[in-house]
Coordinates of C-alpha atoms in Angstrom, one line a residue:
X15 CA 0.0 0.0 0.0
X16 CA 1.2 3.5 -0.7
X17 CA -0.3 7.0 -0.5
X18 CA 1.3 10.4 -1.2
X19 CA 3.1 11.8 1.9
X20 CA 2.9 8.5 3.7
X21 CA 5.4 5.7 4.4
X22 CA 4.7 2.7 2.2
X23 CA 3.7 -0.6 3.8
X24 CA 3.8 -4.2 2.7
X25 CA 2.5 -7.4 4.2
X26 CA 1.5 -11.0 3.4
X27 CA -2.1 -11.9 3.3
X28 CA -3.4 -15.5 3.1
X29 CA -6.4 -15.4 0.8
X30 CA -8.8 -18.4 0.6
X31 CA -11.6 -19.0 -1.9
X32 CA -15.1 -18.0 -0.6
X33 CA -13.6 -16.4 2.5
X34 CA -13.3 -12.9 3.8
X35 CA -9.9 -11.7 4.9
X36 CA -9.7 -8.5 6.9
X37 CA -6.4 -6.6 6.6
X38 CA -5.7 -3.6 8.8
X39 CA -2.6 -1.5 8.3
X40 CA -1.6 2.0 9.4
X41 CA 0.5 4.2 7.2
X42 CA 2.9 6.7 9.0
X43 CA 3.2 10.3 7.9
X44 CA 5.0 13.4 9.1
X45 CA 3.4 15.3 12.0
X46 CA 4.9 18.7 12.5
X47 CA 3.8 20.2 15.8
X48 CA 4.7 23.3 17.8
X49 CA 6.3 23.0 21.3
X50 CA 3.7 25.5 22.6
X51 CA 0.1 25.9 21.4
X52 CA 0.4 29.7 21.4
X53 CA 3.1 32.3 21.8
X54 CA 2.3 35.7 23.4
X55 CA 4.5 38.7 22.8
X56 CA 3.5 42.0 24.4
X57 CA 5.5 45.1 23.7
X58 CA 5.0 48.8 23.2
X59 CA 5.2 50.6 19.8
X60 CA 8.7 51.0 18.3
X61 CA 10.2 47.9 19.9
X62 CA 11.4 44.6 18.7
X63 CA 11.3 41.2 20.4
X64 CA 11.8 37.6 19.4
X65 CA 10.7 34.2 20.8
X66 CA 12.0 30.8 19.8
X67 CA 9.6 27.9 20.1
X68 CA 10.5 24.5 18.7
X69 CA 8.8 22.5 16.0
X70 CA 8.9 18.7 16.5
X71 CA 8.1 15.8 14.3
X72 CA 7.1 12.5 16.0
X73 CA 6.1 11.1 12.6
X74 CA 7.8 10.3 9.4
X75 CA 10.5 12.7 8.2
X76 CA 8.9 15.6 6.3
X77 CA 9.3 19.1 4.9
X78 CA 7.6 22.1 6.6
X79 CA 6.7 25.6 5.5
X80 CA 5.7 28.5 7.8
X81 CA 3.9 31.6 6.5
X82 CA 3.1 34.8 8.3
X83 CA 0.4 37.3 7.2
X84 CA 1.4 40.4 9.2
X85 CA 4.1 42.9 8.1
X86 CA 5.3 43.2 11.8
X87 CA 6.0 39.5 12.1
X88 CA 8.9 37.6 10.6
X89 CA 9.5 33.8 10.9
X90 CA 12.8 32.1 10.4
X91 CA 13.4 29.6 8.9
X92 CA 10.4 29.8 6.7
X93 CA 10.9 26.2 5.6
X94 CA 13.0 23.2 6.2
X95 CA 13.1 19.4 6.7
X96 CA 12.4 17.6 10.0
X97 CA 13.6 14.0 10.2
X98 CA 11.7 11.4 12.2
X99 CA 11.9 12.4 15.9
X100 CA 13.5 15.7 14.9
X101 CA 13.2 19.2 16.4
X102 CA 14.0 22.6 14.9
X103 CA 13.9 26.0 16.5
X104 CA 11.6 28.6 14.9
X105 CA 12.4 32.2 15.5
X106 CA 9.3 34.6 15.7
X107 CA 10.5 38.2 15.4
X108 CA 8.1 41.1 16.1
X109 CA 8.8 44.7 15.2
X110 CA 6.2 47.2 16.3
X111 CA 7.9 50.2 14.5
X112 CA 5.2 52.2 12.8
X113 CA 2.4 50.6 14.8
X114 CA 0.2 52.6 17.2
X115 CA -0.9 51.6 20.7
X116 CA -4.4 50.1 20.9
X117 CA -6.9 52.1 22.8
X118 CA -7.3 51.1 26.4
X119 CA -10.4 49.0 27.3
X120 CA -10.1 50.0 31.0
X121 CA -12.9 52.2 32.3
X122 CA -11.7 55.8 33.2

């Protein structure tokens, strides 16, 4: 058995006439996961700060791609390969230059 992005599997099945043979087989794939479910970065306008969570891959070796959709956020590396059981640091850099402070929600 094979499927795109999965490790192939092979096995022997004994098939008999007029019989039903059940075959169950799992295929492994890559599973890239962050070390933290969320990263919070709080800083005032005009400042820079970075955090470095890890990406881990408990599954089959695989490539990864990270994309950001905010001009004030940069991610490095944006792509790479994670082997089976591998970890890779991912640097999240925030630059608030040009951003304005959000209005306070506290009552005055």
